[in-house]
Short mmCIF file of N, CA and C in Angstrom, two decimals:
data_model
loop_
_atom_site.label_atom_id
_atom_site.label_comp_id
_atom_site.label_asym_id
_atom_site.label_seq_id
_atom_site.Cartn_x
_atom_site.Cartn_y
_atom_site.Cartn_z
N UNK U 411 20.42 30.74 0.28
CA UNK U 411 19.27 29.79 0.18
C UNK U 411 19.89 28.56 -0.65
N UNK U 412 19.68 27.37 0.06
CA UNK U 412 20.16 26.06 -0.65
C UNK U 412 19.05 25.52 -1.51
N UNK U 413 19.42 25.05 -2.68
CA UNK U 413 18.36 24.47 -3.52
C UNK U 413 18.07 23.05 -3.01
N UNK U 414 16.81 22.58 -3.38
CA UNK U 414 16.40 21.20 -3.00
C UNK U 414 17.45 20.15 -3.42
N UNK U 415 17.84 20.30 -4.66
CA UNK U 415 18.94 19.31 -5.22
C UNK U 415 20.25 19.39 -4.21
N UNK U 416 20.74 20.54 -3.89
CA UNK U 416 21.86 20.73 -3.08
C UNK U 416 21.61 20.16 -1.63
N UNK U 417 20.39 20.35 -1.18
CA UNK U 417 20.06 19.77 0.15
C UNK U 417 20.14 18.29 0.14
N UNK U 418 19.47 17.61 -0.83
CA UNK U 418 19.43 16.19 -0.87
C UNK U 418 20.83 15.54 -1.24
N UNK U 419 21.49 16.32 -2.05
CA UNK U 419 22.95 15.84 -2.38
C UNK U 419 23.80 15.75 -1.08
N UNK U 420 23.68 16.86 -0.32
CA UNK U 420 24.47 16.96 0.98
C UNK U 420 23.93 15.86 1.92
N UNK U 421 22.66 15.64 2.06
CA UNK U 421 22.04 14.59 2.98
C UNK U 421 22.65 13.25 2.47
N UNK U 422 22.49 13.01 1.19
CA UNK U 422 22.78 11.63 0.60
C UNK U 422 24.23 11.36 0.93
N UNK U 423 25.19 12.36 0.65
CA UNK U 423 26.64 12.18 0.87
C UNK U 423 26.93 11.98 2.31
N UNK U 424 26.24 12.77 3.21
CA UNK U 424 26.54 12.69 4.61
C UNK U 424 26.06 11.30 5.13
N UNK U 425 24.88 10.78 4.71
CA UNK U 425 24.48 9.43 5.14
C UNK U 425 25.30 8.32 4.52
N UNK U 426 25.84 8.50 3.39
CA UNK U 426 26.69 7.53 2.80
C UNK U 426 28.05 7.44 3.61
N UNK U 427 28.53 8.64 3.88
CA UNK U 427 29.71 8.72 4.69
C UNK U 427 29.61 8.13 6.10
N UNK U 428 28.42 8.51 6.69
CA UNK U 428 28.10 8.11 8.13
C UNK U 428 27.96 6.53 8.20
N UNK U 429 27.27 5.99 7.34
CA UNK U 429 27.07 4.52 7.34
C UNK U 429 28.39 3.79 7.25
N UNK U 430 29.24 4.25 6.32
CA UNK U 430 30.47 3.56 6.04
C UNK U 430 31.41 3.77 7.28
N UNK U 431 31.44 4.93 7.85
CA UNK U 431 32.22 5.23 8.99
C UNK U 431 31.83 4.29 10.19
N UNK U 432 30.48 4.27 10.38
CA UNK U 432 29.99 3.53 11.51
C UNK U 432 30.39 2.07 11.40
N UNK U 433 30.23 1.43 10.15
CA UNK U 433 30.66 0.14 9.94
C UNK U 433 32.06 -0.13 10.14
N UNK U 434 32.91 0.83 9.73
CA UNK U 434 34.38 0.63 9.89
C UNK U 434 34.74 0.74 11.40
N UNK U 435 34.09 1.65 12.12
CA UNK U 435 34.43 1.77 13.53
C UNK U 435 34.00 0.53 14.33
N UNK U 436 32.79 -0.10 13.93
CA UNK U 436 32.28 -1.25 14.58
C UNK U 436 32.80 -2.50 13.97
N UNK U 437 33.71 -2.41 13.05
CA UNK U 437 34.32 -3.71 12.39
C UNK U 437 33.24 -4.52 11.85
N UNK U 438 32.25 -3.89 11.14
CA UNK U 438 31.19 -4.72 10.53
C UNK U 438 31.65 -4.76 8.99
N UNK U 439 31.51 -5.94 8.53
CA UNK U 439 32.03 -6.18 7.06
C UNK U 439 31.01 -6.00 6.02
N UNK U 440 29.81 -6.40 6.33
CA UNK U 440 28.76 -6.32 5.26
C UNK U 440 27.53 -5.68 5.85
N UNK U 441 26.83 -5.03 4.84
CA UNK U 441 25.62 -4.36 5.24
C UNK U 441 24.43 -5.08 4.73
N UNK U 442 23.35 -5.23 5.55
CA UNK U 442 22.20 -5.95 5.18
C UNK U 442 21.04 -4.94 5.19
N UNK U 443 20.16 -5.03 4.18
CA UNK U 443 18.98 -4.13 4.06
C UNK U 443 17.78 -5.04 3.68
N UNK U 444 16.77 -5.01 4.50
CA UNK U 444 15.53 -5.67 4.13
C UNK U 444 14.80 -4.74 3.24
N UNK U 445 14.55 -5.31 1.99
CA UNK U 445 13.81 -4.50 0.94
C UNK U 445 12.34 -4.93 0.99
N UNK U 446 11.49 -4.03 1.40
CA UNK U 446 9.99 -4.31 1.44
C UNK U 446 9.36 -3.98 0.07
N UNK U 447 10.01 -3.16 -0.58
CA UNK U 447 9.36 -2.63 -1.88
C UNK U 447 8.75 -1.27 -1.73
N UNK U 448 8.94 -0.78 -0.42
CA UNK U 448 8.48 0.59 -0.11
C UNK U 448 9.59 1.67 -0.42
N UNK U 449 9.27 2.88 -0.20
CA UNK U 449 10.08 4.02 -0.58
C UNK U 449 11.27 4.02 0.42
N UNK U 450 11.01 3.70 1.78
CA UNK U 450 12.06 3.78 2.75
C UNK U 450 13.19 2.85 2.46
N UNK U 451 12.87 1.61 2.28
CA UNK U 451 13.97 0.66 2.09
C UNK U 451 14.62 0.91 0.73
N UNK U 452 13.94 1.40 -0.22
CA UNK U 452 14.48 1.68 -1.51
C UNK U 452 15.54 2.71 -1.48
N UNK U 453 15.20 3.85 -0.66
CA UNK U 453 16.14 4.91 -0.46
C UNK U 453 17.40 4.53 0.30
N UNK U 454 17.15 3.68 1.32
CA UNK U 454 18.28 3.18 2.11
C UNK U 454 19.28 2.33 1.19
N UNK U 455 18.58 1.48 0.43
CA UNK U 455 19.31 0.62 -0.49
C UNK U 455 20.22 1.54 -1.42
N UNK U 456 19.67 2.61 -1.95
CA UNK U 456 20.48 3.55 -2.73
C UNK U 456 21.67 4.18 -1.99
N UNK U 457 21.46 4.56 -0.82
CA UNK U 457 22.53 5.09 0.00
C UNK U 457 23.55 4.03 0.28
N UNK U 458 23.18 2.84 0.69
CA UNK U 458 24.09 1.72 1.02
C UNK U 458 24.88 1.39 -0.24
N UNK U 459 24.24 1.39 -1.38
CA UNK U 459 24.87 0.97 -2.57
C UNK U 459 25.98 2.02 -2.94
N UNK U 460 25.74 3.31 -2.57
CA UNK U 460 26.75 4.33 -2.76
C UNK U 460 27.89 4.18 -1.76
N UNK U 461 27.66 3.63 -0.59
CA UNK U 461 28.72 3.59 0.48
C UNK U 461 29.52 2.38 0.46
N UNK U 462 28.97 1.20 -0.02
CA UNK U 462 29.66 -0.07 0.03
C UNK U 462 29.91 -0.59 -1.40
N UNK U 463 30.79 -1.59 -1.49
CA UNK U 463 30.96 -2.36 -2.68
C UNK U 463 29.82 -3.33 -2.70
N UNK U 464 29.33 -3.62 -3.99
CA UNK U 464 28.20 -4.61 -4.18
C UNK U 464 28.39 -5.92 -3.34
N UNK U 465 29.65 -6.46 -3.40
CA UNK U 465 29.85 -7.72 -2.82
C UNK U 465 29.72 -7.62 -1.22
N UNK U 466 29.70 -6.33 -0.69
CA UNK U 466 29.55 -6.21 0.75
C UNK U 466 28.18 -5.84 1.20
N UNK U 467 27.22 -6.03 0.30
CA UNK U 467 25.80 -5.70 0.58
C UNK U 467 24.90 -6.94 0.40
N UNK U 468 24.02 -7.11 1.38
CA UNK U 468 23.09 -8.24 1.31
C UNK U 468 21.68 -7.62 1.30
N UNK U 469 20.99 -7.88 0.33
CA UNK U 469 19.57 -7.44 0.28
C UNK U 469 18.63 -8.67 0.51
N UNK U 470 17.66 -8.51 1.42
CA UNK U 470 16.74 -9.59 1.77
C UNK U 470 15.30 -9.08 1.63
N UNK U 471 14.47 -10.00 1.23
CA UNK U 471 13.00 -9.72 1.25
C UNK U 471 12.37 -10.98 1.92
N UNK U 472 11.40 -10.73 2.79
CA UNK U 472 10.74 -11.76 3.48
C UNK U 472 9.23 -11.66 3.44
N UNK U 473 8.69 -11.91 2.21
CA UNK U 473 7.26 -11.58 2.14
C UNK U 473 6.43 -12.72 2.78
N UNK U 474 5.15 -12.35 3.15
CA UNK U 474 4.15 -13.37 3.55
C UNK U 474 2.98 -13.16 2.63
N UNK U 475 1.85 -13.91 2.81
CA UNK U 475 0.67 -13.72 2.04
C UNK U 475 0.09 -12.35 2.06
N UNK U 476 0.52 -11.51 3.14
CA UNK U 476 -0.02 -10.24 3.27
C UNK U 476 0.70 -9.18 2.51
N UNK U 477 1.84 -9.50 1.79
CA UNK U 477 2.50 -8.59 1.00
C UNK U 477 2.02 -8.77 -0.49
N UNK U 478 1.84 -7.70 -1.13
CA UNK U 478 1.28 -7.74 -2.43
C UNK U 478 2.30 -7.89 -3.49
N UNK U 479 1.83 -8.17 -4.73
CA UNK U 479 2.75 -8.38 -5.87
C UNK U 479 3.51 -7.10 -6.27
N UNK U 480 2.88 -5.93 -6.03
CA UNK U 480 3.50 -4.65 -6.41
C UNK U 480 4.68 -4.45 -5.52
N UNK U 481 4.62 -4.63 -4.24
CA UNK U 481 5.75 -4.35 -3.41
C UNK U 481 6.82 -5.40 -3.56
N UNK U 482 6.49 -6.60 -3.91
CA UNK U 482 7.51 -7.63 -4.08
C UNK U 482 8.27 -7.22 -5.44
N UNK U 483 7.56 -6.80 -6.35
CA UNK U 483 8.08 -6.35 -7.65
C UNK U 483 8.98 -5.17 -7.45
N UNK U 484 8.54 -4.19 -6.66
CA UNK U 484 9.35 -3.02 -6.49
C UNK U 484 10.68 -3.38 -5.75
N UNK U 485 10.54 -4.37 -4.79
CA UNK U 485 11.84 -4.77 -4.08
C UNK U 485 12.81 -5.38 -5.08
N UNK U 486 12.37 -6.16 -5.99
CA UNK U 486 13.24 -6.73 -7.08
C UNK U 486 13.76 -5.70 -7.96
N UNK U 487 12.96 -4.81 -8.41
CA UNK U 487 13.35 -3.83 -9.34
C UNK U 487 14.46 -2.90 -8.68
N UNK U 488 14.34 -2.61 -7.37
CA UNK U 488 15.32 -1.86 -6.65
C UNK U 488 16.65 -2.58 -6.68
N UNK U 489 16.61 -3.87 -6.37
CA UNK U 489 17.87 -4.67 -6.28
C UNK U 489 18.47 -4.76 -7.71
N UNK U 490 17.60 -5.02 -8.69
CA UNK U 490 18.09 -5.07 -10.08
C UNK U 490 18.71 -3.70 -10.50
N UNK U 491 18.10 -2.64 -10.22
CA UNK U 491 18.70 -1.34 -10.63
C UNK U 491 20.00 -1.11 -9.99
N UNK U 492 20.27 -1.58 -8.79
CA UNK U 492 21.52 -1.39 -8.08
C UNK U 492 22.53 -2.59 -8.37
N UNK U 493 22.04 -3.54 -9.12
CA UNK U 493 22.86 -4.67 -9.55
C UNK U 493 23.37 -5.49 -8.36
N UNK U 494 22.48 -5.74 -7.36
CA UNK U 494 22.73 -6.43 -6.14
C UNK U 494 21.77 -7.54 -5.93
N UNK U 495 22.22 -8.79 -5.75
CA UNK U 495 21.24 -9.91 -5.54
C UNK U 495 20.32 -9.69 -4.39
N UNK U 496 19.02 -9.94 -4.66
CA UNK U 496 17.95 -9.92 -3.66
C UNK U 496 17.69 -11.44 -3.26
N UNK U 497 17.93 -11.70 -1.92
CA UNK U 497 17.68 -12.92 -1.39
C UNK U 497 16.16 -13.05 -0.90
N UNK U 498 15.48 -13.88 -1.50
CA UNK U 498 14.03 -14.15 -1.08
C UNK U 498 14.01 -15.18 0.05
N UNK U 499 13.64 -14.81 1.27
CA UNK U 499 13.67 -15.69 2.38
C UNK U 499 12.18 -15.74 2.95
N UNK U 500 11.45 -16.66 2.49
CA UNK U 500 10.00 -16.74 2.86
C UNK U 500 9.91 -16.95 4.38
N UNK U 501 8.89 -16.33 4.87
CA UNK U 501 8.61 -16.64 6.36
C UNK U 501 7.24 -17.04 6.46
N UNK U 502 6.59 -17.49 5.40
CA UNK U 502 5.20 -17.86 5.45
C UNK U 502 4.91 -19.02 6.47
N UNK U 503 5.77 -19.94 6.49
CA UNK U 503 5.43 -21.07 7.42
C UNK U 503 5.50 -20.63 8.96
N UNK U 504 6.58 -19.81 9.21
CA UNK U 504 6.67 -19.27 10.54
C UNK U 504 5.39 -18.42 10.83
N UNK U 505 5.02 -17.57 9.89
CA UNK U 505 3.94 -16.66 10.13
C UNK U 505 2.62 -17.44 10.23
N UNK U 506 2.47 -18.51 9.46
CA UNK U 506 1.28 -19.30 9.62
C UNK U 506 1.22 -19.96 11.03
N UNK U 507 2.37 -20.32 11.56
CA UNK U 507 2.45 -20.91 12.87
C UNK U 507 1.95 -19.83 14.00
N UNK U 508 2.47 -18.74 13.78
CA UNK U 508 1.98 -17.62 14.77
C UNK U 508 0.47 -17.37 14.60
N UNK U 509 -0.03 -17.26 13.47
CA UNK U 509 -1.54 -17.12 13.21
C UNK U 509 -2.28 -18.23 13.74
N UNK U 510 -1.95 -19.47 13.43
CA UNK U 510 -2.63 -20.64 13.84
C UNK U 510 -2.60 -20.89 15.40
N UNK U 511 -1.39 -20.61 15.95
CA UNK U 511 -1.32 -20.71 17.44
C UNK U 511 -2.32 -19.68 18.17
N UNK U 512 -2.35 -18.48 17.58
CA UNK U 512 -3.20 -17.42 18.18
C UNK U 512 -4.67 -17.87 18.01
N UNK U 513 -5.06 -18.36 16.89
CA UNK U 513 -6.39 -18.76 16.62
C UNK U 513 -6.79 -19.96 17.64
N UNK U 514 -5.85 -20.91 17.78
CA UNK U 514 -6.14 -22.07 18.72
C UNK U 514 -6.22 -21.53 20.19
N UNK U 515 -5.53 -20.45 20.50
CA UNK U 515 -5.56 -20.03 21.92
C UNK U 515 -6.72 -19.16 22.15
N UNK U 516 -7.14 -18.36 21.20
CA UNK U 516 -8.15 -17.21 21.46
C UNK U 516 -9.45 -17.38 20.59
N UNK U 517 -9.56 -18.53 19.86
CA UNK U 517 -10.80 -18.76 18.98
C UNK U 517 -11.15 -17.54 18.13
N UNK U 518 -10.19 -16.76 17.62
CA UNK U 518 -10.39 -15.73 16.75
C UNK U 518 -9.09 -15.47 15.93
N UNK U 519 -9.25 -14.67 14.89
CA UNK U 519 -8.14 -14.26 14.13
C UNK U 519 -7.39 -13.08 14.76
N UNK U 520 -6.08 -13.07 14.69
CA UNK U 520 -5.31 -11.91 15.24
C UNK U 520 -5.70 -10.65 14.46
N UNK U 521 -5.57 -9.53 15.15
CA UNK U 521 -5.77 -8.21 14.42
C UNK U 521 -4.67 -7.95 13.47
N UNK U 522 -5.03 -6.98 12.60
CA UNK U 522 -3.93 -6.61 11.61
C UNK U 522 -2.68 -6.14 12.29
N UNK U 523 -2.81 -5.43 13.43
CA UNK U 523 -1.55 -4.95 14.23
C UNK U 523 -0.83 -6.19 14.73
N UNK U 524 -1.59 -7.28 15.22
CA UNK U 524 -0.83 -8.40 15.73
C UNK U 524 -0.11 -9.10 14.55
N UNK U 525 -0.83 -9.21 13.37
CA UNK U 525 -0.17 -9.84 12.28
C UNK U 525 1.11 -9.11 11.87
N UNK U 526 1.07 -7.76 11.84
CA UNK U 526 2.20 -7.03 11.48
C UNK U 526 3.37 -7.28 12.49
N UNK U 527 2.99 -7.41 13.83
CA UNK U 527 4.00 -7.76 14.85
C UNK U 527 4.57 -9.10 14.61
N UNK U 528 3.82 -10.10 14.25
CA UNK U 528 4.31 -11.35 13.95
C UNK U 528 5.37 -11.34 12.84
N UNK U 529 5.02 -10.55 11.82
CA UNK U 529 5.87 -10.37 10.66
C UNK U 529 7.29 -9.75 11.18
N UNK U 530 7.10 -8.65 11.98
CA UNK U 530 8.27 -7.98 12.45
C UNK U 530 9.16 -8.94 13.27
N UNK U 531 8.60 -9.67 14.13
CA UNK U 531 9.37 -10.62 15.00
C UNK U 531 10.00 -11.72 14.12
N UNK U 532 9.34 -12.10 13.19
CA UNK U 532 9.93 -13.17 12.22
C UNK U 532 11.17 -12.65 11.49
N UNK U 533 11.03 -11.47 11.04
CA UNK U 533 12.16 -10.76 10.29
C UNK U 533 13.27 -10.48 11.22
N UNK U 534 13.02 -10.08 12.41
CA UNK U 534 14.18 -9.95 13.41
C UNK U 534 14.91 -11.29 13.52
N UNK U 535 14.14 -12.38 13.84
CA UNK U 535 14.81 -13.66 13.95
C UNK U 535 15.67 -13.97 12.67
N UNK U 536 14.96 -13.65 11.50
CA UNK U 536 15.64 -14.05 10.27
C UNK U 536 16.98 -13.23 10.13
N UNK U 537 16.90 -11.98 10.43
CA UNK U 537 18.10 -11.16 10.30
C UNK U 537 19.24 -11.58 11.18
N UNK U 538 18.87 -12.04 12.38
CA UNK U 538 19.95 -12.56 13.24
C UNK U 538 20.57 -13.84 12.65
N UNK U 539 19.75 -14.75 12.17
CA UNK U 539 20.21 -15.94 11.52
C UNK U 539 21.14 -15.58 10.28
N UNK U 540 20.72 -14.57 9.47
CA UNK U 540 21.46 -14.28 8.23
C UNK U 540 22.82 -13.67 8.70
N UNK U 541 22.75 -12.88 9.74
CA UNK U 541 24.01 -12.15 10.15
C UNK U 541 25.03 -13.18 10.68
N UNK U 542 24.47 -14.32 11.27
CA UNK U 542 25.44 -15.38 11.71
C UNK U 542 26.05 -16.19 10.50
N UNK U 543 25.15 -16.25 9.39
CA UNK U 543 25.62 -16.90 8.18
C UNK U 543 26.93 -16.20 7.58
N UNK U 544 26.77 -14.97 7.53
CA UNK U 544 27.86 -14.14 6.84
C UNK U 544 28.91 -13.65 7.83
N UNK U 545 28.58 -13.46 9.06
CA UNK U 545 29.49 -12.94 10.08
C UNK U 545 29.84 -11.47 9.83
N UNK U 546 29.96 -10.65 10.82
CA UNK U 546 30.25 -9.25 10.66
C UNK U 546 29.25 -8.52 9.86
N UNK U 547 27.99 -8.84 10.07
CA UNK U 547 26.95 -8.13 9.23
C UNK U 547 26.22 -7.08 10.15
N UNK U 548 26.02 -5.95 9.61
CA UNK U 548 25.17 -4.95 10.32
C UNK U 548 23.92 -4.77 9.56
N UNK U 549 22.79 -4.91 10.13
CA UNK U 549 21.50 -4.70 9.63
C UNK U 549 21.29 -3.28 9.61
N UNK U 550 20.80 -2.61 8.46
CA UNK U 550 20.54 -1.13 8.43
C UNK U 550 19.11 -0.88 8.50
N UNK U 551 18.63 -0.16 9.36
CA UNK U 551 17.24 0.10 9.54
C UNK U 551 16.62 1.08 8.45
N UNK U 552 15.35 0.92 8.21
CA UNK U 552 14.74 1.70 7.15
C UNK U 552 13.56 2.50 7.71
N UNK U 553 13.34 2.54 8.94
CA UNK U 553 12.29 3.36 9.53
C UNK U 553 12.52 4.82 9.49
N UNK U 554 11.45 5.63 9.13
CA UNK U 554 11.67 7.07 9.05
C UNK U 554 11.06 7.78 10.29
N UNK U 555 11.38 8.99 10.38
CA UNK U 555 10.92 9.77 11.46
C UNK U 555 9.39 9.83 11.68
N UNK U 556 8.66 9.90 10.55
CA UNK U 556 7.20 10.01 10.60
C UNK U 556 6.70 8.70 11.17
N UNK U 557 7.14 7.57 10.74
CA UNK U 557 6.71 6.27 11.17
C UNK U 557 7.00 6.08 12.70
N UNK U 558 8.19 6.58 13.18
CA UNK U 558 8.55 6.42 14.47
C UNK U 558 7.66 7.24 15.35
N UNK U 559 7.41 8.47 14.99
CA UNK U 559 6.54 9.33 15.78
C UNK U 559 5.11 8.86 15.87
N UNK U 560 4.59 8.35 14.67
CA UNK U 560 3.19 7.87 14.72
C UNK U 560 2.99 6.55 15.35
N UNK U 561 4.18 5.82 15.73
CA UNK U 561 4.09 4.53 16.34
C UNK U 561 3.91 3.33 15.40
N UNK U 562 4.23 3.54 14.11
CA UNK U 562 4.07 2.51 13.12
C UNK U 562 5.11 1.50 13.23
N UNK U 563 6.28 1.88 13.90
CA UNK U 563 7.41 0.94 13.96
C UNK U 563 7.41 0.45 15.42
N UNK U 564 7.63 -0.85 15.50
CA UNK U 564 7.80 -1.45 16.83
C UNK U 564 9.22 -1.86 17.12
N UNK U 565 9.45 -2.25 18.41
CA UNK U 565 10.79 -2.69 18.74
C UNK U 565 11.32 -3.79 17.75
N UNK U 566 10.47 -4.64 17.33
CA UNK U 566 10.97 -5.80 16.58
C UNK U 566 10.93 -5.57 15.11
N UNK U 567 10.49 -4.36 14.66
CA UNK U 567 10.60 -4.14 13.21
C UNK U 567 12.15 -4.20 12.91
N UNK U 568 12.46 -4.88 11.73
CA UNK U 568 13.80 -4.95 11.44
C UNK U 568 14.48 -3.54 11.35
N UNK U 569 13.60 -2.58 11.03
CA UNK U 569 14.12 -1.20 10.95
C UNK U 569 14.70 -0.69 12.31
N UNK U 570 14.18 -1.29 13.41
CA UNK U 570 14.58 -0.79 14.75
C UNK U 570 15.54 -1.65 15.46
N UNK U 571 15.54 -2.95 15.03
CA UNK U 571 16.54 -3.89 15.65
C UNK U 571 17.73 -3.96 14.77
N UNK U 572 18.29 -2.89 14.48
CA UNK U 572 19.33 -2.82 13.44
C UNK U 572 20.61 -2.16 14.04
N UNK U 573 21.78 -2.25 13.37
CA UNK U 573 23.01 -1.65 13.78
C UNK U 573 22.80 -0.11 13.68
N UNK U 574 22.16 0.37 12.78
CA UNK U 574 22.02 1.80 12.61
C UNK U 574 20.76 2.06 11.88
N UNK U 575 19.98 3.07 12.24
CA UNK U 575 18.83 3.61 11.59
C UNK U 575 19.16 4.71 10.66
N UNK U 576 19.37 4.37 9.52
CA UNK U 576 20.00 5.43 8.51
C UNK U 576 19.15 6.61 8.27
N UNK U 577 17.78 6.38 8.14
CA UNK U 577 16.94 7.46 7.75
C UNK U 577 15.84 7.88 8.85
N UNK U 578 16.25 7.51 10.06
CA UNK U 578 15.31 7.74 11.19
C UNK U 578 15.01 9.18 11.40
N UNK U 579 15.92 10.11 10.91
CA UNK U 579 15.71 11.54 11.16
C UNK U 579 15.02 12.22 9.95
N UNK U 580 14.71 11.45 8.92
CA UNK U 580 14.03 11.98 7.72
C UNK U 580 12.57 11.74 7.81
N UNK U 581 11.70 12.73 7.41
CA UNK U 581 10.35 12.54 7.37
C UNK U 581 9.97 11.73 6.15
N UNK U 582 8.79 11.24 6.01
CA UNK U 582 8.31 10.53 4.89
C UNK U 582 8.38 11.46 3.64
N UNK U 583 8.02 12.66 3.77
CA UNK U 583 8.04 13.52 2.59
C UNK U 583 9.59 13.67 2.17
N UNK U 584 10.46 13.79 3.18
CA UNK U 584 11.88 13.95 2.72
C UNK U 584 12.43 12.74 2.17
N UNK U 585 11.91 11.53 2.43
CA UNK U 585 12.26 10.31 1.79
C UNK U 585 11.85 10.28 0.33
N UNK U 586 10.66 10.83 0.08
CA UNK U 586 10.20 10.86 -1.34
C UNK U 586 11.15 11.82 -2.09
N UNK U 587 11.49 12.95 -1.38
CA UNK U 587 12.36 13.94 -2.13
C UNK U 587 13.81 13.42 -2.37
N UNK U 588 14.24 12.60 -1.38
CA UNK U 588 15.48 11.88 -1.50
C UNK U 588 15.51 10.93 -2.58
N UNK U 589 14.41 10.15 -2.73
CA UNK U 589 14.21 9.23 -3.77
C UNK U 589 14.32 9.92 -5.14
N UNK U 590 13.65 11.05 -5.23
CA UNK U 590 13.79 11.87 -6.49
C UNK U 590 15.18 12.28 -6.76
N UNK U 591 15.94 12.75 -5.72
CA UNK U 591 17.26 12.96 -6.02
C UNK U 591 18.14 11.84 -6.48
N UNK U 592 17.97 10.66 -5.79
CA UNK U 592 18.76 9.47 -6.12
C UNK U 592 18.38 9.06 -7.54
#
């Protein structure tokens, strides 16, 4: 019987090794993680910080008016705890453009699901631009198995338009247990 601590230590070490090996094989020089302030991106950030040198990690957060102060604060606290700069890249203007164009076309506000999709598409575009800025950047996805199965993640979520989905096989509960281990 393996203890919970041993289980998560083994998973943590395996994922750290896996992401580093993947980047080496693909000749990717820097790892990018979008920090939302949630548990998923925080766990991924911890694994990435274990696998790479700090100067080879790019943390980004792209809030809109729909993101609360608590999640923004959590994202900053994660970056600070790992001693890695968090780049705040607002997408409010682009988001407003999507919302206003929708309203102009359909005479109503977009649904919350549509708003989430607009944010996801905006972050995908941002991640592509950021990867070109630094060159040789691999975006690391933060979507978990539970979100994927329930359909909470879309193609354009940064979590899915990434070089590797690091925690795609972990359930939400396992992510909380991994966070406790880290």
